[in-house]
mmCIF file of C-alpha atoms in Angstrom:
data_model
loop_
_atom_site.group_PDB
_atom_site.id
_atom_site.type_symbol
_atom_site.label_atom_id
_atom_site.label_comp_id
_atom_site.label_asym_id
_atom_site.label_seq_id
_atom_site.Cartn_x
_atom_site.Cartn_y
_atom_site.Cartn_z
ATOM 1 C CA ARG A 1 -20.510 12.220 -6.843
ATOM 2 C CA VAL A 2 -17.233 12.352 -4.654
ATOM 3 C CA SER A 3 -14.892 15.382 -6.085
ATOM 4 C CA VAL A 4 -11.326 16.842 -3.671
ATOM 5 C CA ASP A 5 -11.607 20.586 -3.460
ATOM 6 C CA SER A 6 -9.643 22.644 -1.417
ATOM 7 C CA GLY A 7 -9.221 23.658 1.903
ATOM 8 C CA GLY A 8 -9.701 20.977 5.055
ATOM 9 C CA CYS A 9 -6.946 21.336 7.250
ATOM 10 C CA SER A 10 -4.550 18.829 5.754
ATOM 11 C CA GLY A 11 -4.803 20.938 2.014
ATOM 12 C CA PHE A 12 -7.534 19.092 0.556
ATOM 13 C CA GLN A 13 -11.149 18.055 1.112
ATOM 14 C CA TYR A 14 -13.932 15.125 0.270
ATOM 15 C CA SER A 15 -16.705 16.790 -0.565
ATOM 16 C CA PHE A 16 -20.064 14.107 -1.502
ATOM 17 C CA LYS A 17 -22.851 14.644 -2.917
ATOM 18 C CA LEU A 18 -26.125 12.475 -3.973
ATOM 19 C CA GLU A 19 -27.991 14.012 -7.371
ATOM 20 C CA PRO A 20 -30.406 11.704 -9.563
ATOM 21 C CA ARG A 21 -29.179 9.521 -12.139
ATOM 22 C CA SER A 22 -31.368 12.172 -15.166
ATOM 23 C CA GLN A 23 -28.165 15.066 -13.406
ATOM 24 C CA PRO A 24 -26.889 15.416 -16.794
ATOM 25 C CA LEU A 25 -22.558 15.027 -16.507
ATOM 26 C CA SER A 26 -20.153 16.938 -18.700
ATOM 27 C CA ASP A 27 -17.441 15.800 -20.557
ATOM 28 C CA LYS A 28 -14.793 15.632 -17.926
ATOM 29 C CA ASP A 29 -17.056 13.346 -15.796
ATOM 30 C CA ARG A 30 -16.407 9.638 -15.272
ATOM 31 C CA VAL A 31 -18.814 7.012 -14.280
ATOM 32 C CA ILE A 32 -18.043 4.257 -11.642
ATOM 33 C CA GLU A 33 -20.375 2.098 -11.868
ATOM 34 C CA GLN A 34 -19.946 -1.718 -9.078
ATOM 35 C CA ASP A 35 -22.824 -3.818 -7.427
ATOM 36 C CA GLY A 36 -24.920 -1.773 -8.216
ATOM 37 C CA ALA A 37 -23.759 1.352 -6.858
ATOM 38 C CA ALA A 38 -22.779 4.254 -9.589
ATOM 39 C CA ILE A 39 -20.181 7.042 -8.302
ATOM 40 C CA VAL A 40 -19.674 9.869 -11.206
ATOM 41 C CA VAL A 41 -15.658 11.995 -10.465
ATOM 42 C CA ASP A 42 -15.051 14.894 -12.766
ATOM 43 C CA ALA A 43 -10.855 13.954 -14.340
ATOM 44 C CA LEU A 44 -9.234 15.809 -11.893
ATOM 45 C CA SER A 45 -10.845 15.281 -8.743
ATOM 46 C CA LEU A 46 -10.132 11.621 -10.432
ATOM 47 C CA GLU A 47 -6.343 12.750 -9.842
ATOM 48 C CA PHE A 48 -6.196 12.769 -6.223
ATOM 49 C CA LEU A 49 -8.632 9.504 -5.708
ATOM 50 C CA GLN A 50 -6.627 6.477 -8.755
ATOM 51 C CA GLY A 51 -6.921 3.640 -6.888
ATOM 52 C CA ALA A 52 -8.729 4.532 -3.507
ATOM 53 C CA THR A 53 -10.897 2.758 -2.079
ATOM 54 C CA ILE A 54 -14.943 4.381 -0.950
ATOM 55 C CA ASP A 55 -16.654 2.855 1.955
ATOM 56 C CA TYR A 56 -20.458 3.252 3.757
ATOM 57 C CA VAL A 57 -19.843 3.666 7.113
ATOM 58 C CA GLN A 58 -22.592 2.987 9.282
ATOM 59 C CA GLU A 59 -21.215 4.170 13.165
ATOM 60 C CA MET A 60 -23.820 4.988 16.901
ATOM 61 C CA VAL A 61 -24.090 8.468 15.718
ATOM 62 C CA LYS A 62 -23.650 8.843 12.056
ATOM 63 C CA SER A 63 -24.587 6.962 8.694
ATOM 64 C CA SER A 64 -21.849 8.001 5.846
ATOM 65 C CA PHE A 65 -20.036 7.789 2.554
ATOM 66 C CA GLU A 66 -15.678 7.667 3.327
ATOM 67 C CA VAL A 67 -12.703 7.625 1.433
ATOM 68 C CA VAL A 68 -10.557 4.893 2.779
ATOM 69 C CA ASP A 69 -7.370 3.543 0.947
ATOM 70 C CA ASN A 70 -6.004 6.485 -0.726
ATOM 71 C CA PRO A 71 -2.606 5.646 -2.678
ATOM 72 C CA ASN A 72 -2.978 9.043 -3.555
ATOM 73 C CA SER A 73 -2.726 10.415 0.152
ATOM 74 C CA GLU A 74 0.191 11.413 2.609
ATOM 75 C CA ALA A 75 -1.786 12.730 5.885
ATOM 76 C CA SER A 76 -4.681 12.624 6.761
ATOM 77 C CA CYS A 77 -6.235 14.917 9.215
ATOM 78 C CA GLY A 78 -8.640 12.898 12.493
ATOM 79 C CA CYS A 79 -11.865 13.957 10.449
ATOM 80 C CA GLY A 80 -11.419 11.816 7.470
ATOM 81 C CA THR A 81 -12.597 14.205 5.411
ATOM 82 C CA SER A 82 -9.551 15.852 4.419
ATOM 83 C CA PHE A 83 -5.339 14.483 3.806
ATOM 84 C CA SER A 84 -2.963 16.750 2.234
ATOM 85 C CA PRO A 85 -1.233 14.515 -1.464
ATOM 86 C CA LYS A 86 1.704 12.292 -2.189
#
């Protein structure tokens, strides 16, 4: 599950949470599937994420999901988890 929450040094922050497929979904949740992966996003967060790319990044010190190329982001923090919307 990916969501956008208020907070972070730029105003909003991305949040990722692994959930089992058996987790009940809200009627406001949307499921996006591609290449065998499924991402759940709530309707409010979807407004901030529309058109963005979510990628799995592997580096020497960490491996994580990241939101990249978000057309709804005007600026982002150096850590990449916080952003300010347009």
